[in-house]
Amino acid sequence: MADFTTAKKWLKNANTVIITAGNGMAQSEGLDILSEERFDDQFGKIAAKYDVHTIGDALDKKFATWSEQWAFWSELVNEYSLQYEPSEVMLALKNLIRDKKYFIATSTFAHFFENAGFNENRIFNAFGDWTKMQCSSGINHGQKDDREVVERFLQAIKNDNVTEDLVPKCEDCNSPMELHMPLNANFFPDTDANARFRWFLTGAEDKNVVILELGVDETSPQLLDPMVKLVEQFPNWHYIAADLADEDMPVDLEKRALGFDSNVHDVVLGLTK
Ligand SMILES: [Zn+2]
């Protein structure tokens, strides 16, 4: 049975909170990449042409032209990132850690935490961020903000005037740019943010730390096992998992880990009540 009293006590005593957030968090913010519910209505032409029926499948698909790809990406980035409004859960989470030192490591890629007002220097987007773009050559030529590109495509879609010359090009090698996500072998994680995260972890070794796992599943294993291992290593650390059950936790963590076997929504709101 979920033990909110203990979890709240750990959080109250913690000066540092590390949030790991995955698919379940993205769903709570409105983005369900596995859902077929609205895809065909919203993207009928893409669904018919490429036989894809979820955002996840469509993101994995190489379209016939770069402009078609960018037109589609732009609608997604617009809906889920530019037009984003933080959910009740996100606002509760912000409130929950308002007095803490924190770092967020997330496999969500829609810029939710940045848009919700969390410190950009305290976020590591392990699976990239689709408001940024990368070179498609396979060489790491860095990341650039793509939100102006998105606006340009939205305007062109409105005017029924999407052309290839709108496709952004790499300043180093002139290859087309693509979303900064692990859609193919061209993905390089943000090394600066990764380094900041590592420094943060090192600096917190002897602090009272709570790791709060929110909606992380097997699609982002790097946000699960390595974090549990850190808690095993440091006696002042605790682990609270929204999704995992107590029996999924290592036995030696029994007294310092809580698994709610629930979902992001119920756990975050339960912790803030
Ligand atoms: Zn390049």
CSV table of C-alpha atoms and ligand atoms in Angstrom, one decimal:
chain,number,residue,atom,x,y,z
A,1,MET,CA,0.0,0.0,0.0
A,2,ALA,CA,1.3,3.5,-0.9
A,3,ASP,CA,2.9,5.2,2.1
A,4,PHE,CA,2.6,8.9,1.5
A,5,THR,CA,3.4,9.7,5.1
A,6,THR,CA,6.9,8.3,4.9
A,7,ALA,CA,7.5,9.7,1.4
A,8,LYS,CA,6.5,13.1,2.5
A,9,LYS,CA,8.8,12.9,5.6
A,10,TRP,CA,11.7,12.0,3.3
A,11,LEU,CA,10.9,14.9,1.0
A,12,LYS,CA,10.6,17.3,4.0
A,13,ASN,CA,14.0,16.2,5.3
A,14,ALA,CA,15.7,16.4,1.9
A,15,ASN,CA,17.6,19.4,0.8
A,16,THR,CA,18.1,18.0,-2.6
A,17,VAL,CA,15.7,16.3,-5.0
A,18,ILE,CA,16.5,14.6,-8.2
A,19,ILE,CA,13.6,14.0,-10.5
A,20,THR,CA,13.7,11.3,-13.2
A,21,ALA,CA,10.8,11.7,-15.6
A,22,GLY,CA,9.8,9.5,-18.5
A,23,ASN,CA,6.9,8.6,-20.8
A,24,GLY,CA,4.4,8.7,-17.9
A,25,MET,CA,5.3,12.3,-17.3
A,26,ALA,CA,4.9,13.2,-20.9
A,27,GLN,CA,1.5,11.6,-20.9
A,28,SER,CA,0.5,13.6,-17.9
A,29,GLU,CA,1.5,16.7,-19.9
A,30,GLY,CA,-0.7,15.7,-22.9
A,31,LEU,CA,1.9,13.9,-25.1
A,32,ASP,CA,1.2,10.2,-25.5
A,33,ILE,CA,3.5,9.0,-28.4
A,34,LEU,CA,1.9,5.6,-28.3
A,35,SER,CA,-1.7,6.6,-28.6
A,36,GLU,CA,-3.7,6.0,-31.8
A,37,GLU,CA,-6.6,8.0,-30.5
A,38,ARG,CA,-6.3,11.3,-32.4
A,39,PHE,CA,-3.5,10.6,-34.8
A,40,ASP,CA,-5.5,9.7,-37.9
A,41,ASP,CA,-8.0,12.5,-37.5
A,42,GLN,CA,-5.2,15.1,-37.0
A,43,PHE,CA,-2.7,13.8,-39.6
A,44,GLY,CA,-4.9,11.9,-42.0
A,45,LYS,CA,-2.6,12.5,-45.0
A,46,ILE,CA,0.5,11.3,-43.2
A,47,ALA,CA,-1.3,8.3,-41.7
A,48,ALA,CA,-2.5,7.1,-45.1
A,49,LYS,CA,0.7,7.8,-47.0
A,50,TYR,CA,3.1,6.2,-44.5
A,51,ASP,CA,0.8,3.8,-42.7
A,52,VAL,CA,1.7,5.3,-39.3
A,53,HIS,CA,-0.9,5.8,-36.6
A,54,THR,CA,0.9,7.1,-33.6
A,55,ILE,CA,3.2,10.0,-33.0
A,56,GLY,CA,6.0,7.6,-32.0
A,57,ASP,CA,5.7,5.6,-35.3
A,58,ALA,CA,5.5,8.8,-37.3
A,59,LEU,CA,8.7,10.1,-35.7
A,60,ASP,CA,10.5,6.9,-36.6
A,61,LYS,CA,9.5,7.2,-40.2
A,62,LYS,CA,11.7,8.8,-42.9
A,63,PHE,CA,9.3,10.9,-45.1
A,64,ALA,CA,9.8,11.4,-48.8
A,65,THR,CA,11.1,15.0,-48.5
A,66,TRP,CA,12.7,17.1,-45.8
A,67,SER,CA,10.0,19.8,-46.2
A,68,GLU,CA,7.3,17.2,-45.6
A,69,GLN,CA,9.1,16.0,-42.5
A,70,TRP,CA,9.6,19.5,-41.1
A,71,ALA,CA,6.0,20.5,-41.8
A,72,PHE,CA,4.9,17.5,-39.7
A,73,TRP,CA,7.5,18.1,-37.0
A,74,SER,CA,6.5,21.7,-36.8
A,75,GLU,CA,2.9,20.9,-36.1
A,76,LEU,CA,4.0,18.6,-33.2
A,77,VAL,CA,6.4,21.0,-31.7
A,78,ASN,CA,3.8,23.7,-31.9
A,79,GLU,CA,1.0,21.7,-30.3
A,80,TYR,CA,3.0,20.1,-27.5
A,81,SER,CA,5.8,22.7,-26.8
A,82,LEU,CA,5.0,26.2,-28.2
A,83,GLN,CA,1.3,26.0,-27.1
A,84,TYR,CA,2.1,24.1,-23.9
A,85,GLU,CA,0.5,25.0,-20.6
A,86,PRO,CA,1.7,23.2,-17.5
A,87,SER,CA,-0.7,20.6,-16.1
A,88,GLU,CA,-1.9,20.6,-12.5
A,89,VAL,CA,0.7,17.8,-11.9
A,90,MET,CA,3.5,19.9,-13.2
A,91,LEU,CA,2.5,22.9,-11.1
A,92,ALA,CA,2.2,20.7,-8.0
A,93,LEU,CA,5.7,19.3,-8.7
A,94,LYS,CA,7.1,22.8,-9.0
A,95,ASN,CA,5.6,23.6,-5.7
A,96,LEU,CA,6.8,20.4,-4.1
A,97,ILE,CA,10.5,21.2,-4.8
A,98,ARG,CA,10.4,25.0,-4.6
A,99,ASP,CA,12.7,25.2,-1.6
A,100,LYS,CA,15.1,22.3,-2.7
A,101,LYS,CA,18.2,22.1,-4.8
A,102,TYR,CA,17.1,20.0,-7.7
A,103,PHE,CA,18.1,18.4,-10.9
A,104,ILE,CA,15.8,16.9,-13.5
A,105,ALA,CA,16.9,14.0,-15.8
A,106,THR,CA,14.2,13.3,-18.3
A,107,SER,CA,13.6,11.2,-21.4
A,108,THR,CA,10.6,13.5,-22.3
A,109,PHE,CA,11.8,15.7,-25.2
A,110,ALA,CA,9.1,18.3,-25.5
A,111,HIS,CA,10.7,21.0,-23.4
A,112,PHE,CA,8.0,20.6,-20.7
A,113,PHE,CA,10.2,21.4,-17.7
A,114,GLU,CA,11.8,24.4,-19.3
A,115,ASN,CA,8.5,25.8,-20.4
A,116,ALA,CA,7.0,25.2,-16.9
A,117,GLY,CA,9.8,27.5,-15.5
A,118,PHE,CA,12.3,25.1,-14.0
A,119,ASN,CA,15.9,26.2,-14.3
A,120,GLU,CA,17.3,25.2,-17.7
A,121,ASN,CA,20.7,24.6,-16.2
A,122,ARG,CA,19.2,21.9,-13.9
A,123,ILE,CA,17.7,19.8,-16.7
A,124,PHE,CA,19.3,17.0,-18.6
A,125,ASN,CA,17.2,15.9,-21.6
A,126,ALA,CA,18.6,12.4,-22.0
A,127,PHE,CA,16.6,11.8,-25.2
A,128,GLY,CA,17.1,15.3,-26.6
A,129,ASP,CA,14.7,18.1,-27.0
A,130,TRP,CA,12.6,18.7,-30.2
A,131,THR,CA,12.7,22.5,-29.8
A,132,LYS,CA,16.3,22.0,-30.8
A,133,MET,CA,17.8,20.6,-34.0
A,134,GLN,CA,20.9,18.7,-35.0
A,135,CYS,CA,22.9,18.1,-38.2
A,136,SER,CA,21.7,15.0,-40.1
A,137,SER,CA,25.2,14.2,-41.5
A,138,GLY,CA,26.0,12.0,-38.6
A,139,ILE,CA,28.7,14.3,-37.4
A,140,ASN,CA,28.2,16.2,-34.2
A,141,HIS,CA,27.8,19.8,-35.4
A,142,GLY,CA,26.0,20.9,-32.2
A,143,GLN,CA,22.4,21.8,-31.5
A,144,LYS,CA,20.5,24.9,-32.4
A,145,ASP,CA,17.1,26.2,-31.3
A,146,ASP,CA,14.5,25.3,-34.0
A,147,ARG,CA,11.5,27.3,-32.8
A,148,GLU,CA,11.9,30.0,-35.5
A,149,VAL,CA,12.0,27.2,-38.1
A,150,VAL,CA,8.8,25.8,-36.7
A,151,GLU,CA,7.1,29.2,-36.9
A,152,ARG,CA,8.3,29.5,-40.5
A,153,PHE,CA,6.8,26.1,-41.4
A,154,LEU,CA,3.5,26.8,-39.6
A,155,GLN,CA,3.2,30.0,-41.6
A,156,ALA,CA,3.9,28.1,-44.9
A,157,ILE,CA,1.4,25.4,-44.0
A,158,LYS,CA,-1.2,28.1,-43.4
A,159,ASN,CA,-0.4,29.6,-46.8
A,160,ASP,CA,-0.2,26.2,-48.5
A,161,ASN,CA,3.3,27.1,-49.6
A,162,VAL,CA,5.7,24.5,-48.0
A,163,THR,CA,8.8,24.4,-50.1
A,164,GLU,CA,12.2,22.6,-49.8
A,165,ASP,CA,14.1,25.9,-49.4
A,166,LEU,CA,12.5,26.3,-46.0
A,167,VAL,CA,14.4,23.3,-44.7
A,168,PRO,CA,17.1,24.5,-42.2
A,169,LYS,CA,20.7,23.6,-43.1
A,170,CYS,CA,23.7,22.9,-41.0
A,171,GLU,CA,26.0,26.0,-40.8
A,172,ASP,CA,29.1,23.7,-40.8
A,173,CYS,CA,28.3,21.3,-43.6
A,174,ASN,CA,25.1,22.4,-45.2
A,175,SER,CA,23.3,19.1,-44.5
A,176,PRO,CA,19.6,19.3,-43.7
A,177,MET,CA,18.9,19.7,-40.0
A,178,GLU,CA,16.7,17.4,-38.1
A,179,LEU,CA,15.1,17.2,-34.6
A,180,HIS,CA,17.5,16.8,-31.7
A,181,MET,CA,16.2,13.3,-30.8
A,182,PRO,CA,17.5,9.8,-31.0
A,183,LEU,CA,15.5,9.0,-34.1
A,184,ASN,CA,18.6,7.5,-35.9
A,185,ALA,CA,22.3,7.1,-35.3
A,186,ASN,CA,22.9,10.8,-35.7
A,187,PHE,CA,21.9,11.6,-32.1
A,188,PHE,CA,24.4,13.1,-29.7
A,189,PRO,CA,23.1,14.0,-26.2
A,190,ASP,CA,23.7,17.4,-24.8
A,191,THR,CA,27.1,16.9,-23.3
A,192,ASP,CA,27.1,20.2,-21.3
A,193,ALA,CA,23.9,19.3,-19.6
A,194,ASN,CA,25.1,15.7,-19.0
A,195,ALA,CA,28.3,17.1,-17.4
A,196,ARG,CA,26.2,19.5,-15.2
A,197,PHE,CA,24.1,16.5,-14.1
A,198,ARG,CA,27.2,14.5,-13.2
A,199,TRP,CA,28.7,17.4,-11.2
A,200,PHE,CA,25.4,17.8,-9.4
A,201,LEU,CA,25.4,14.1,-8.4
A,202,THR,CA,28.9,14.2,-7.2
A,203,GLY,CA,28.2,17.3,-5.1
A,204,ALA,CA,25.2,15.7,-3.5
A,205,GLU,CA,26.9,12.5,-2.3
A,206,ASP,CA,26.7,13.4,1.4
A,207,LYS,CA,23.5,15.4,1.2
A,208,ASN,CA,20.0,14.3,2.1
A,209,VAL,CA,18.7,13.4,-1.3
A,210,VAL,CA,15.4,12.1,-2.6
A,211,ILE,CA,15.2,10.7,-6.1
A,212,LEU,CA,11.7,11.0,-7.3
A,213,GLU,CA,10.9,8.7,-10.3
A,214,LEU,CA,8.0,9.8,-12.4
A,215,GLY,CA,6.8,7.7,-15.3
A,216,VAL,CA,10.1,6.2,-16.2
A,217,ASP,CA,9.7,2.8,-17.9
A,218,GLU,CA,11.9,0.3,-19.7
A,219,THR,CA,12.2,2.6,-22.7
A,220,SER,CA,14.7,4.7,-20.8
A,221,PRO,CA,16.7,2.3,-18.6
A,222,GLN,CA,19.5,4.8,-18.1
A,223,LEU,CA,17.1,6.7,-15.8
A,224,LEU,CA,16.3,3.7,-13.7
A,225,ASP,CA,19.1,1.3,-12.7
A,226,PRO,CA,21.9,3.8,-12.4
A,227,MET,CA,19.8,6.0,-10.1
A,228,VAL,CA,18.9,3.1,-7.9
A,229,LYS,CA,22.6,2.1,-7.7
A,230,LEU,CA,23.4,5.6,-6.4
A,231,VAL,CA,20.9,5.3,-3.6
A,232,GLU,CA,22.5,1.9,-2.7
A,233,GLN,CA,25.8,3.7,-2.6
A,234,PHE,CA,24.9,6.7,-0.5
A,235,PRO,CA,23.2,6.1,2.9
A,236,ASN,CA,21.5,9.5,3.1
A,237,TRP,CA,19.7,9.0,-0.2
A,238,HIS,CA,16.1,7.8,-0.6
A,239,TYR,CA,14.2,6.6,-3.7
A,240,ILE,CA,10.5,7.3,-4.3
A,241,ALA,CA,9.1,5.6,-7.4
A,242,ALA,CA,5.7,6.5,-8.9
A,243,ASP,CA,5.6,3.5,-11.2
A,244,LEU,CA,7.7,0.8,-9.7
A,245,ALA,CA,6.4,-1.5,-7.0
A,246,ASP,CA,8.2,-2.1,-3.7
A,247,GLU,CA,9.2,-5.6,-4.9
A,248,ASP,CA,10.9,-4.1,-7.9
A,249,MET,CA,13.4,-2.4,-5.6
A,250,PRO,CA,16.6,-4.0,-4.5
A,251,VAL,CA,16.2,-5.8,-1.1
A,252,ASP,CA,19.1,-3.9,0.5
A,253,LEU,CA,17.2,-0.6,-0.1
A,254,GLU,CA,14.1,-1.8,1.8
A,255,LYS,CA,14.2,1.0,4.3
A,256,ARG,CA,15.1,3.7,1.9
A,257,ALA,CA,12.9,3.0,-1.2
A,258,LEU,CA,9.2,3.3,-1.7
A,259,GLY,CA,7.4,2.0,-4.8
A,260,PHE,CA,3.9,3.3,-5.3
A,261,ASP,CA,3.1,1.1,-8.2
A,262,SER,CA,0.9,3.9,-9.4
A,263,ASN,CA,1.1,6.8,-11.9
A,264,VAL,CA,2.6,10.3,-12.0
A,265,HIS,CA,-0.7,12.1,-11.5
A,266,ASP,CA,-1.7,10.3,-8.3
A,267,VAL,CA,1.7,10.2,-6.7
A,268,VAL,CA,2.6,13.9,-7.3
A,269,LEU,CA,-0.8,15.1,-6.1
A,270,GLY,CA,-0.7,12.6,-3.2
A,271,LEU,CA,2.7,14.0,-2.1
A,272,THR,CA,1.6,17.6,-2.3
A,273,LYS,CA,-1.7,17.1,-0.4
B,1,ZN,ZN,26.7,19.5,-40.3
